[in-house]
Coordinates of C-alpha atoms and ligand atoms in Angstrom, one line a residue:
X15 CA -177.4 62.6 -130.2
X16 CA -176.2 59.6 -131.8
X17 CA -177.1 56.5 -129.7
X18 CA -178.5 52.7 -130.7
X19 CA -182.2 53.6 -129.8
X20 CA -184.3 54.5 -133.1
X21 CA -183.3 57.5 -135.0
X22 CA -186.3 59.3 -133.4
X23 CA -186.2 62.8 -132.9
X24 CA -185.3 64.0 -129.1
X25 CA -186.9 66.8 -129.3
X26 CA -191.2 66.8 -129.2
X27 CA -192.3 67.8 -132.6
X28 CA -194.9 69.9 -131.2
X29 CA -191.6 72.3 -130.0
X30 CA -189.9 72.8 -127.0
X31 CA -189.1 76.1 -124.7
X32 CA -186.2 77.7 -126.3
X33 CA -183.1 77.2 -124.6
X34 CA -181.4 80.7 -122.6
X35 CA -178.8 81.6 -124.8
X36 CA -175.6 80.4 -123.8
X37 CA -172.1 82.3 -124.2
X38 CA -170.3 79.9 -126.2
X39 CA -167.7 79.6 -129.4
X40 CA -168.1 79.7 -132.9
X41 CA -167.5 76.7 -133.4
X42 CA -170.2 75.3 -131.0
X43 CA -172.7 77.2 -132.7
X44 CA -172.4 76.6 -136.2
X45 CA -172.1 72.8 -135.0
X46 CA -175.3 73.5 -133.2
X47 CA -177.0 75.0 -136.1
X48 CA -176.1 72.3 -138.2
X49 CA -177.7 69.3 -135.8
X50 CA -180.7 71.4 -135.7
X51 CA -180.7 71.3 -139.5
X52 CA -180.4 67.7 -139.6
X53 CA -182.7 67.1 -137.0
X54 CA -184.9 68.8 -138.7
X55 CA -184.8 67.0 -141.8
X56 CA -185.1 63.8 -140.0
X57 CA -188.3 64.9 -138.3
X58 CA -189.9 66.4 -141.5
X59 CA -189.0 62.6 -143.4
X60 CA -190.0 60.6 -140.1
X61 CA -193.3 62.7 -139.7
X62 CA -194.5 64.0 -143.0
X63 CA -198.9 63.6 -142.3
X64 CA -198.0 65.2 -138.5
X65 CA -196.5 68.4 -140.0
X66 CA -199.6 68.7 -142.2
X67 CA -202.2 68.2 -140.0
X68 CA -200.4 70.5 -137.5
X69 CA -200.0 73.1 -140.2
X70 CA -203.4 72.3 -142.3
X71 CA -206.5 73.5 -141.0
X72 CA -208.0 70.9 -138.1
X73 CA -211.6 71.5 -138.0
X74 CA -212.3 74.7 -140.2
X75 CA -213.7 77.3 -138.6
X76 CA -211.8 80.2 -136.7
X77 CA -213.6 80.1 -133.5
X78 CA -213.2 76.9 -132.7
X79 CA -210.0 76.1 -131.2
X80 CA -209.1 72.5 -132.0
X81 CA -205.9 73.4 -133.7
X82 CA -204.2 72.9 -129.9
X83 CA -201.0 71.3 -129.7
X84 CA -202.7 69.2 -126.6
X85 CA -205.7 68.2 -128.4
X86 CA -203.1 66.9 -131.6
X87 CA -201.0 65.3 -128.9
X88 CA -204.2 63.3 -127.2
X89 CA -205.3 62.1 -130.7
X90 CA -202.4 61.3 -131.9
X91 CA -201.5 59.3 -128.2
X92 CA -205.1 57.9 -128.4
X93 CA -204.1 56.1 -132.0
X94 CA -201.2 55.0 -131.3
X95 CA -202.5 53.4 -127.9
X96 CA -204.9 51.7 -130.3
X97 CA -202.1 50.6 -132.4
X98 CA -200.2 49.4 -129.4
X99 CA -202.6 47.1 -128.0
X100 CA -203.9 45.7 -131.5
X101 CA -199.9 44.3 -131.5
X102 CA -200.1 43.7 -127.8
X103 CA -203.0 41.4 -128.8
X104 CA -200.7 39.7 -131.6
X105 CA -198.0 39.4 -129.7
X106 CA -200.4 37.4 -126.9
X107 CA -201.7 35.4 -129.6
X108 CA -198.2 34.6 -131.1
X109 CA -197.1 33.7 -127.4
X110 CA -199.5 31.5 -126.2
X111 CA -199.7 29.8 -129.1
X112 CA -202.0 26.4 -128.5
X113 CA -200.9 25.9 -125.5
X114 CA -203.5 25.1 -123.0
X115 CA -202.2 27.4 -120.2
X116 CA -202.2 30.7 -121.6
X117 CA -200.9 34.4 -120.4
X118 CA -202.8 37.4 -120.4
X119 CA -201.5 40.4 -121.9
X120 CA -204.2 42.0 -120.3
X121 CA -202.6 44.0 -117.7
X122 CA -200.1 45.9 -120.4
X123 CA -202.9 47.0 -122.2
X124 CA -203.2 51.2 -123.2
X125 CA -206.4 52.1 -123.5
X126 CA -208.8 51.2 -120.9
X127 CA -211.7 48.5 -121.4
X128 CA -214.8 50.6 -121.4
X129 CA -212.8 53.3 -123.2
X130 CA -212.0 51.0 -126.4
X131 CA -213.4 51.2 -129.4
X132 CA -213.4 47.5 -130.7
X133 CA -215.5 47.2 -133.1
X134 CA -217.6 44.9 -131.1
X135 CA -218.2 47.9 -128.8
X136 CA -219.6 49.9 -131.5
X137 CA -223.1 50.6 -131.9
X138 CA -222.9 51.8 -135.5
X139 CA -225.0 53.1 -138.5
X140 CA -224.0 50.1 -140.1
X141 CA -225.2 47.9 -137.3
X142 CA -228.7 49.6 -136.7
X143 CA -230.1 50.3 -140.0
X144 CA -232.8 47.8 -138.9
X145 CA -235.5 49.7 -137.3
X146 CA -236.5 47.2 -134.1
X147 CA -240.2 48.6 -134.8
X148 CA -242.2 45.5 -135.0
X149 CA -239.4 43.5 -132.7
X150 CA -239.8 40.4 -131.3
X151 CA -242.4 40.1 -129.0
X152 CA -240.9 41.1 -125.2
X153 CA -240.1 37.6 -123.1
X154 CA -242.7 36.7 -120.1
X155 CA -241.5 35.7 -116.7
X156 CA -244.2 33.4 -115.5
X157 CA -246.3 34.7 -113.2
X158 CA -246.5 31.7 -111.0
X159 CA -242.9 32.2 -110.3
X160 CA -241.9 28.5 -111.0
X161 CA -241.0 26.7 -114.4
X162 CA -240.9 22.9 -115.0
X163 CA -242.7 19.8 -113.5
X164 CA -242.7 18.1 -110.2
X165 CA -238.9 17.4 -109.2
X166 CA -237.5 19.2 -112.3
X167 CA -239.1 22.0 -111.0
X168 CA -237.3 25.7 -110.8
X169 CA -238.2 28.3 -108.3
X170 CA -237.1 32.1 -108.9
X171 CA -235.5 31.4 -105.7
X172 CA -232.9 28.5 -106.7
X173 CA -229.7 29.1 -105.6
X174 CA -228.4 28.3 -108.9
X175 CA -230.2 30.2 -111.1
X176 CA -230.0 33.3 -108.4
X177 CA -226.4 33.2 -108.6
X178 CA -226.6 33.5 -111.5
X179 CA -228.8 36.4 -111.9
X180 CA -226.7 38.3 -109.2
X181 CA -223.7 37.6 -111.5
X182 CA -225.2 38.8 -114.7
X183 CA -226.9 42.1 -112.8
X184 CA -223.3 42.7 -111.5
X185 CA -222.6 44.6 -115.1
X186 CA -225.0 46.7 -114.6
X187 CA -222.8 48.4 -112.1
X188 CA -221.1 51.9 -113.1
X189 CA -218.7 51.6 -115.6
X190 CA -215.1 52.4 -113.4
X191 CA -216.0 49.4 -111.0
X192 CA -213.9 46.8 -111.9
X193 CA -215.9 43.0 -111.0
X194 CA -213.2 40.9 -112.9
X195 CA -213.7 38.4 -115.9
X196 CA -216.4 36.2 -114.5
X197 CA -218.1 36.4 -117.9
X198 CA -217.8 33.3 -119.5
X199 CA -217.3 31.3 -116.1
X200 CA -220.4 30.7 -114.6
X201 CA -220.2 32.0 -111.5
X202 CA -222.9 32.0 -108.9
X203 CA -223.1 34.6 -106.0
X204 CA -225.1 34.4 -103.4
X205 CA -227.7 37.4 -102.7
X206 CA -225.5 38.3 -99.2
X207 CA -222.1 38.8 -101.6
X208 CA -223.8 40.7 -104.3
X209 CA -225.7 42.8 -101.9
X210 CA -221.9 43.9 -100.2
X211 CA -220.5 44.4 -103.8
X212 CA -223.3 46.3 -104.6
X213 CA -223.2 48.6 -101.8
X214 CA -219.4 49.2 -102.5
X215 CA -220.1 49.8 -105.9
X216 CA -222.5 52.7 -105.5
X217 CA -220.2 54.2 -102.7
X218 CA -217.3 53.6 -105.4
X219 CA -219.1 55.0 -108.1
X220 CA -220.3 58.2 -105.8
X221 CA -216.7 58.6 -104.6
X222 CA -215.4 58.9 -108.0
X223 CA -218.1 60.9 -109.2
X224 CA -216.9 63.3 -106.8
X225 CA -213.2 63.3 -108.2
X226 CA -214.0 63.1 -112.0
X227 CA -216.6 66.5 -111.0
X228 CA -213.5 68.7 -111.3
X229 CA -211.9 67.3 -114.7
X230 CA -215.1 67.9 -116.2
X231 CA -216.2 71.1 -114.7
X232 CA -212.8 72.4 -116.2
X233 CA -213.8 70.9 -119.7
X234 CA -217.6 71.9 -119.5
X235 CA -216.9 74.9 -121.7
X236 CA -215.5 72.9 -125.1
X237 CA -218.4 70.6 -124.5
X238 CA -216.8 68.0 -126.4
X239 CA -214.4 65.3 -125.2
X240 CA -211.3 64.6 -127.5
X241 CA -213.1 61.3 -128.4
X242 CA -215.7 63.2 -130.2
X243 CA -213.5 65.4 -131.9
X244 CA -212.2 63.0 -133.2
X245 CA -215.1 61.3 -134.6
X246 CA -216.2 65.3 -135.9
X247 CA -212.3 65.3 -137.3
X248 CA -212.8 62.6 -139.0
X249 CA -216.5 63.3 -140.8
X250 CA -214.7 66.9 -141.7
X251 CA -211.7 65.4 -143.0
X252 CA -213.2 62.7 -145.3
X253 CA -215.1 65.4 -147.0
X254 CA -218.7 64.4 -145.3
X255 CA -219.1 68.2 -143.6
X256 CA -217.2 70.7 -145.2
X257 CA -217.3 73.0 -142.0
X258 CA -218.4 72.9 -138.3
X259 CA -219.2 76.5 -137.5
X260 CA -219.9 76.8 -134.5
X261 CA -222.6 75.8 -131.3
X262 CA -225.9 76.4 -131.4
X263 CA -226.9 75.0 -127.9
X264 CA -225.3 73.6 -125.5
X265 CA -228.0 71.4 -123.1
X266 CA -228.0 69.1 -120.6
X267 CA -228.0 65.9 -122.4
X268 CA -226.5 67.3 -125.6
X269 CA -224.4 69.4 -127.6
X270 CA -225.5 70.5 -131.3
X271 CA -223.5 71.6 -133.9
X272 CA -224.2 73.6 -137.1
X273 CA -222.0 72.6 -140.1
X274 CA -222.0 73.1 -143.5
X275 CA -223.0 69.7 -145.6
X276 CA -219.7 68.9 -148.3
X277 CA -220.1 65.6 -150.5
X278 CA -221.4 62.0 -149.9
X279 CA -218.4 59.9 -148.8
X280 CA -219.9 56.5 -151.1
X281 CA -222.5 56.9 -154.3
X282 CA -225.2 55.1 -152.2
X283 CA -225.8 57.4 -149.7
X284 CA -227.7 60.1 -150.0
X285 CA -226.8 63.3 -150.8
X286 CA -225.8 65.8 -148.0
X287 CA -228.1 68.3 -146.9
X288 CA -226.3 71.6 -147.5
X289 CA -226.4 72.5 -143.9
X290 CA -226.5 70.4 -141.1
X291 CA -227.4 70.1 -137.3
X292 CA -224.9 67.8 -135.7
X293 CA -226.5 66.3 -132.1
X294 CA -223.5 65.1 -129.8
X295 CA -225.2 63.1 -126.8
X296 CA -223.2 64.0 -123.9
X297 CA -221.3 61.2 -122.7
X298 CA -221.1 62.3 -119.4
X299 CA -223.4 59.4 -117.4
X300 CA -224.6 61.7 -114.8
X301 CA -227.3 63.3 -116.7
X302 CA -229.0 60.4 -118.0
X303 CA -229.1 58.3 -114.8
X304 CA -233.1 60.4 -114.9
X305 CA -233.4 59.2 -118.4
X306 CA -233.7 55.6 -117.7
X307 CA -237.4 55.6 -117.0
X308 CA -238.0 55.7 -120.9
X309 CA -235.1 53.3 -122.0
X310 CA -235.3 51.0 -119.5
X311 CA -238.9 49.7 -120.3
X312 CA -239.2 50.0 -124.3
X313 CA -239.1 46.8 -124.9
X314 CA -237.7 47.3 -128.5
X315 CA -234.4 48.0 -126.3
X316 CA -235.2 46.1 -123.5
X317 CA -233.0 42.5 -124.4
X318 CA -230.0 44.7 -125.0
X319 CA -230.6 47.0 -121.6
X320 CA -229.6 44.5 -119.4
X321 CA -226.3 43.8 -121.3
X322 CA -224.7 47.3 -122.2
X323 CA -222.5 49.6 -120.1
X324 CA -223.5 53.3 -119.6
X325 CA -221.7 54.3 -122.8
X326 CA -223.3 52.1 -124.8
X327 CA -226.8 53.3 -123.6
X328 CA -225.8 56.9 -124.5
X329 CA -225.3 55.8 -127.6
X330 CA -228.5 54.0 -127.9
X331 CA -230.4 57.7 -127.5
X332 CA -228.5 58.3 -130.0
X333 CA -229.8 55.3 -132.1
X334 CA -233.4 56.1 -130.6
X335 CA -233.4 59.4 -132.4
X336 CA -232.4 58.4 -135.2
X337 CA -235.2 55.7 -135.5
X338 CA -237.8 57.7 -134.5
X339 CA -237.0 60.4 -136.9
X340 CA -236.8 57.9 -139.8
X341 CA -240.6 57.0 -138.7
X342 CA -241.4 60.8 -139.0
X343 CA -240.1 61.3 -141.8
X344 CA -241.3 58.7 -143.5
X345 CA -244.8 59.5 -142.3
X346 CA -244.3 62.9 -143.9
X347 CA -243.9 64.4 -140.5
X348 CA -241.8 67.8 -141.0
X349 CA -238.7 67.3 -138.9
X350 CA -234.6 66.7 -139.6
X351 CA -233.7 64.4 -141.9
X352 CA -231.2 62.0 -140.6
X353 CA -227.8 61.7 -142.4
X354 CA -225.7 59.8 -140.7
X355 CA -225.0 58.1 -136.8
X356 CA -221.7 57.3 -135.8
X357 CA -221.6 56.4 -132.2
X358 CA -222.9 58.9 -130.0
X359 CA -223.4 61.3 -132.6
X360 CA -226.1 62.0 -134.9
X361 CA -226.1 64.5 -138.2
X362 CA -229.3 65.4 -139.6
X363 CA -230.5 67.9 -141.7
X364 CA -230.5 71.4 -140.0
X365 CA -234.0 73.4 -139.8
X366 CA -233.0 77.0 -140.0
X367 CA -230.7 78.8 -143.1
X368 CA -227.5 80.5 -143.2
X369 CA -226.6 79.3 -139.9
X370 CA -229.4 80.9 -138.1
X371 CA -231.7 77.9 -136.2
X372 CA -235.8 78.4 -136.8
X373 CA -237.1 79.7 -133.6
X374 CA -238.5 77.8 -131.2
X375 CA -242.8 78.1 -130.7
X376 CA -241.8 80.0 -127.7
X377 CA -239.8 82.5 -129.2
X378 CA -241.4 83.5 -132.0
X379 CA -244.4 85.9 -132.3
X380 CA -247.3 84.2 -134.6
X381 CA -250.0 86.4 -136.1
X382 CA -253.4 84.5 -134.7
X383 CA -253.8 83.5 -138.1
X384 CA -250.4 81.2 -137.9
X385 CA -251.3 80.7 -134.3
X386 CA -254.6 78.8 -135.3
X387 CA -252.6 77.2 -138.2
X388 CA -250.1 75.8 -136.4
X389 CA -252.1 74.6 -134.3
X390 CA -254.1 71.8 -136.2
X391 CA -251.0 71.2 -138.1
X392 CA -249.5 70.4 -134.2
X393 CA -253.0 67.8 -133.2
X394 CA -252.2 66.7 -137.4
X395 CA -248.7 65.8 -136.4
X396 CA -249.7 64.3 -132.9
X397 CA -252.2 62.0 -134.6
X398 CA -250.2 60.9 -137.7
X399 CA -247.2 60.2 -134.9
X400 CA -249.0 58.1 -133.0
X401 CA -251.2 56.0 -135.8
X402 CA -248.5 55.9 -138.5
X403 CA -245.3 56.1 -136.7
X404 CA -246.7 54.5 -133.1
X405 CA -244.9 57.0 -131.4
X406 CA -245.3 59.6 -128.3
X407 CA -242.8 62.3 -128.2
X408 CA -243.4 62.2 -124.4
X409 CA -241.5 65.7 -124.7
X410 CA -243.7 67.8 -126.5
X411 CA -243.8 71.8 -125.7
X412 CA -243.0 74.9 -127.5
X413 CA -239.1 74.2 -126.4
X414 CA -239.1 71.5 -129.3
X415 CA -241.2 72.3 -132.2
X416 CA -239.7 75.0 -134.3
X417 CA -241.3 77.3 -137.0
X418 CA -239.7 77.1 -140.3
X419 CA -241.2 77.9 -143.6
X420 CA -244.2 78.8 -142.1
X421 CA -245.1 75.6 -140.6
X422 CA -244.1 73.6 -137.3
X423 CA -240.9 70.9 -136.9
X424 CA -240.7 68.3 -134.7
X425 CA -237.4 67.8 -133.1
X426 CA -236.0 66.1 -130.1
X427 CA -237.2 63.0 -130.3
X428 CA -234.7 60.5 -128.4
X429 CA -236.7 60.0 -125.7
X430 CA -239.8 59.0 -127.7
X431 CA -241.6 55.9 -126.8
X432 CA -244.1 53.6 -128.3
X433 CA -247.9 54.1 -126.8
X434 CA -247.6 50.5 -125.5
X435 CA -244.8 51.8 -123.3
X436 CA -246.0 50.9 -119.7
X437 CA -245.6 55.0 -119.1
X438 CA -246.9 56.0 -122.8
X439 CA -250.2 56.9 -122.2
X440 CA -248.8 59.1 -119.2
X441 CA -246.3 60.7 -121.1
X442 CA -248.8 61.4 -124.0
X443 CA -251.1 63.2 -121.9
X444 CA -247.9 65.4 -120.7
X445 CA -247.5 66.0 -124.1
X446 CA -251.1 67.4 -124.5
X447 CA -251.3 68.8 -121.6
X448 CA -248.2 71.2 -123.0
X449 CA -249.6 71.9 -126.0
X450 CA -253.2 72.4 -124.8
X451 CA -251.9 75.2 -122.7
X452 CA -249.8 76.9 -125.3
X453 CA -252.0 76.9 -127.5
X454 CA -255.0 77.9 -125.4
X455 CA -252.4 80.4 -124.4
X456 CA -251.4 81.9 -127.4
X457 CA -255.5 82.8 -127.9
X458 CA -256.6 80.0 -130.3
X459 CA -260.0 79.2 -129.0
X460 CA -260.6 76.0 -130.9
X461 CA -257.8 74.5 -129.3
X462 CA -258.9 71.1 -127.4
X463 CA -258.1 71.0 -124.1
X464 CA -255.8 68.3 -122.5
X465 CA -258.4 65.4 -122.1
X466 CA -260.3 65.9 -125.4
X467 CA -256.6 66.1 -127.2
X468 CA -255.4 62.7 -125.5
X469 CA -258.4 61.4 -127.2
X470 CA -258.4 63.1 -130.2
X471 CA -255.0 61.3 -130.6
X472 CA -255.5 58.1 -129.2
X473 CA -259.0 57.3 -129.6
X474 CA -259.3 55.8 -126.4
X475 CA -262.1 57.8 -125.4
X476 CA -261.6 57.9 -121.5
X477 CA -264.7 59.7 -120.5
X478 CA -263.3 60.9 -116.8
X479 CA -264.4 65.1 -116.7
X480 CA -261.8 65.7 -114.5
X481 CA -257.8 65.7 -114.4
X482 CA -257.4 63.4 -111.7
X483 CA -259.5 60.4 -112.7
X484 CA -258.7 61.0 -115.9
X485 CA -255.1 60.4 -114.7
X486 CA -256.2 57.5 -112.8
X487 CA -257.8 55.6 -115.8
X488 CA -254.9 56.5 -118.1
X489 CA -252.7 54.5 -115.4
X490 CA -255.5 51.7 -115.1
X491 CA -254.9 51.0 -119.1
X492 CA -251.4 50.7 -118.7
X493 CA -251.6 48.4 -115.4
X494 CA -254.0 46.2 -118.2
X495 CA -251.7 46.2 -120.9
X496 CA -249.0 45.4 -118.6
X497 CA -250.8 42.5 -117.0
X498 CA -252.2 41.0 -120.7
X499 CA -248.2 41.4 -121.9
X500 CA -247.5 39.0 -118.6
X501 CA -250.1 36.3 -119.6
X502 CA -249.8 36.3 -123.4
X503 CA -246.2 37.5 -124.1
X504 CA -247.6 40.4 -126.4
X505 CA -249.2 44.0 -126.5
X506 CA -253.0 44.9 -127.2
X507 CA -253.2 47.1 -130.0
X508 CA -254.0 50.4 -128.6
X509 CA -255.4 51.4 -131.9
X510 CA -258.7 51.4 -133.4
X511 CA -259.2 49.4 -136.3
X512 CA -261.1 52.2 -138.2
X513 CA -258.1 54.3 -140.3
X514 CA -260.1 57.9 -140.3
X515 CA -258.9 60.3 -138.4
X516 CA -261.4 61.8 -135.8
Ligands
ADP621 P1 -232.0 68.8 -126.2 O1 -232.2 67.4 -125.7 O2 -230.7 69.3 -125.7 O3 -233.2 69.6 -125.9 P2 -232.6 69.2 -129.0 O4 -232.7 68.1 -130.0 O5 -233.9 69.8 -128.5 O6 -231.8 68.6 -127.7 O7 -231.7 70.3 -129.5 C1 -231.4 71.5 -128.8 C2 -231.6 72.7 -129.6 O8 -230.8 72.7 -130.8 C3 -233.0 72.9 -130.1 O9 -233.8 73.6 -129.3 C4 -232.8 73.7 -131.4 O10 -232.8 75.0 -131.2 C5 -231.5 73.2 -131.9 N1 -231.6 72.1 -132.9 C6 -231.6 70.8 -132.7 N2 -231.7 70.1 -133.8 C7 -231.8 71.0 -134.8 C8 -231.9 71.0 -136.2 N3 -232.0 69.8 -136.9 N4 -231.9 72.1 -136.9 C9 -231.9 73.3 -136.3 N5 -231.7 73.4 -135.0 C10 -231.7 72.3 -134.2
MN622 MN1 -235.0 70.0 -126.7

């Protein structure tokens, strides 16, 4: 139709439900036939890259069906929101000018805020090469509660700096709950208003957990939200991965992915492993809410805790993998080698061939020779992990150590935590608790049992003969550390100076 909007095409390019044929003249038809012809013309000039990459293959491999005209469509949409509010932005810009009173554009605005991708909302590889290993030392809140000198004093019960607290705390709320752009303006709320808001907010938040639980439960089988196809479009398509193939387990917290390595995108890099494991942290919130025990108080994380939405935390396990299997491997600990982190997603090198994962410890049937081998190469690994990478898996068990090449691989390690960590100690005796008992299960009579193993790899030498005190004094050497962190703003080493292992 010929009108004074844009000469855009009427018709969807994705096709449209053919018309019921109509009894009509000659005339009408070839008429017909020829606007079609034009219009197709038009379409092919005015959208050359979308007929490829609806025609091209999307993500390669059969199974996987990505190639959906609604997955194009929501891509496609979610670029050109993108596009739309980087002009929105110029346009607000261009408007206000200097002027002292300006007007937000805000409102107009496609995608939502805590669904952008500004760059500032990116936790990248680029931006976390840096290892926060030896980070700077966690802050101390004085004990005594006060700062300052007689009238200059400051309790932790000023109004003003309270307020301010309350304010600041009031991000920490769930993501969909909007609290306005206080940022920036120093507001101050007093304890009775942020305890109301934050009732509302958990109610808010419960409410619309109950009406996002449908949308997702309907999605739960791909897995993957179009977000991260995207971001697995995009490592296919610049030649990073040649193929995904397909799932090889689908957990709680994650998603992982086998692919095919292709070639390095920049000279730098390193080169591609030829097959890969790709680890997609979900980013549905619910599951880690349980997660934040190990986050929350690594102090390596702990400045940027307080200031990230959910999403951004997700992507900080992410991150936290990535580190800690840097460490590993660095310590000559067998376990994936990382490749690359974009976001929420890390590719690392995948322990297994031709597409077929190494068995877990708990699947596979070890000869009592392997058994015993396995298991000092395990207390080897548990050692050199905790003096050389100052690390505790604190989820070691058969479920993530696979056997490869006739030897054991780490994996999993996201929710890993320094020994200092005010729960390491407790999650390192977990950890040999688990593999005491497999191994003491699987028949290898040397194995140490839990206690001797916690001190075979921390030289702490906690002399308790029983589980329970032994517990107890584990929990009294974290209360110390805890306490000395408090007065001197630093951790006690918790390793012996002497370098031999026991
Ligand atoms: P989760 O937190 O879901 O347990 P894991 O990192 O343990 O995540 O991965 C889940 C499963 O995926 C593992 O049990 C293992 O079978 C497989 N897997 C993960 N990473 C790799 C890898 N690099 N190579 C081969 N298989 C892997
Ligand atoms: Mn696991």
């Amino acid at each position: 139709e010929a009108g004074p909007g844009p000469a855009w095409p009427s018709k969807c390019p994705w096709g449209a439900p053919k018309a019921a044929p109509m009894s009509c003249s000659l005339a009408d038809v070839m008429s017909e036939q020829l606007a079609k012809e034009l219009q197709l013309e038009e379409e092919s000039a005015a959208f050359p890259e979308a007929a490829a990459v609806a025609e091209g293959p999307f993500i390669t491999g059969e199974n996987i069906d990505t190639s959906s005209d609604l997955m194009l469509a929501q891509m496609l949409q979610m670029e050109f929101d993108r596009e739309y509010d980087a002009q929105l932005r110029r346009e607000e810009k261009k408007f206000n000018g200097d002027s002292k009173v300006s007007i937000s554009f805000e409102n107009y605005r496609k995608v939502h805020p805590f669904d952008s991708d500004s760059s500032e909302d990116e936790v990248d590889w680029q931006d976390t090469r840096h290892d926060p290993y030896r980070a700077d030392k966690p802050t101390t809140t004085p004990k005594k509660g006060f700062i300052g000198k007689g009238k200059d004093i400051t309790t932790k019960h000023d109004e003003v700096v309270c307020g301010r607290k309350n304010t600041a705390r009031m991000e920490n709320f769930a993501p969909e709950f909007q609290v306005g752009d206080g940022i920036g303006m120093d507001l101050k709320l007093s304890n009775q208003v942020f305890n109301a808001l934050k009732q509302h907010a958990y109610s808010e938040e419960r409410r619309s957990a109950r009406l996002h639980e449908k949308k997702e439960h309907s999605t739960a089988e791909k897995a993957v939200d179009p977000k991260t196809r995207l971001l697995l479009y995009k490592m296919v398509n610049s030649g990073m991965l040649e193929t995904i193939t397909g799932c090889i387990s689908t957990g709680k917290e994650s998603v992982v992915f086998h692919a095919y390595g292709g070639k390095s995108t920049n000279e730098e890099d390193k080169v591609i492993p030829p097959e890969c494991a790709i680890k997609v942290f979900k980013t549905t919130l619910n599951e880690f809410k349980n997660r934040d025990k190990y986050i929350k108080d690594d102090y390596r994380f702990k400045d940027r805790f307080s200031k990230l939405n959910p999403r951004k935390i997700i992507r900080m396990w992410a991150e936290k993998e990535m580190h800690n299997l840097t460490r590993m491997q660095n310590a000559g600990i067998p376990c994936p080698q990382v490749v690359i982190l974009k976001k929420h997603v890390l590719v690392m090198s995948f322990i297994g061939q031709d597409q077929a994962p190494a068995p877990k410890l708990k699947d596979v049937k070890l000869s009592s020779e392997d058994m015993k081998k396995a298991y000092y190469q395990v207390l080897n690994m548990m050692q050199q992990l905790y003096k050389e990478c100052n690390l505790v898996h604190a989820d070691l068990s058969e479920y993530n150590m696979l056997w490869h090449e006739g030897k054991v691989w780490l994996i999993d390690v996201s929710q890993s935590v320094e020994p200092t960590h005010p729960h390491g100690l407790e999650f390192l005796f977990r950890d040999c608790r688990n593999v005491s008992q497999f191994f003491q299960k699987g028949g290898v009579t040397e194995a140490l049992n839990e206690r001797e193993l916690f001190n075979a790899v921390s030289n702490l030498n906690i002399t308790a003969d029983n589980e329970v005190d032994f517990q107890a004094e584990i929990e009294a050497l974290e209360k110390m550390n805890e306490d000395h962190v408090q007065k001197h703003g630093k951790k006690v080493s918790m390793f012996p100076s002497d370098g031999d292992p026991p």
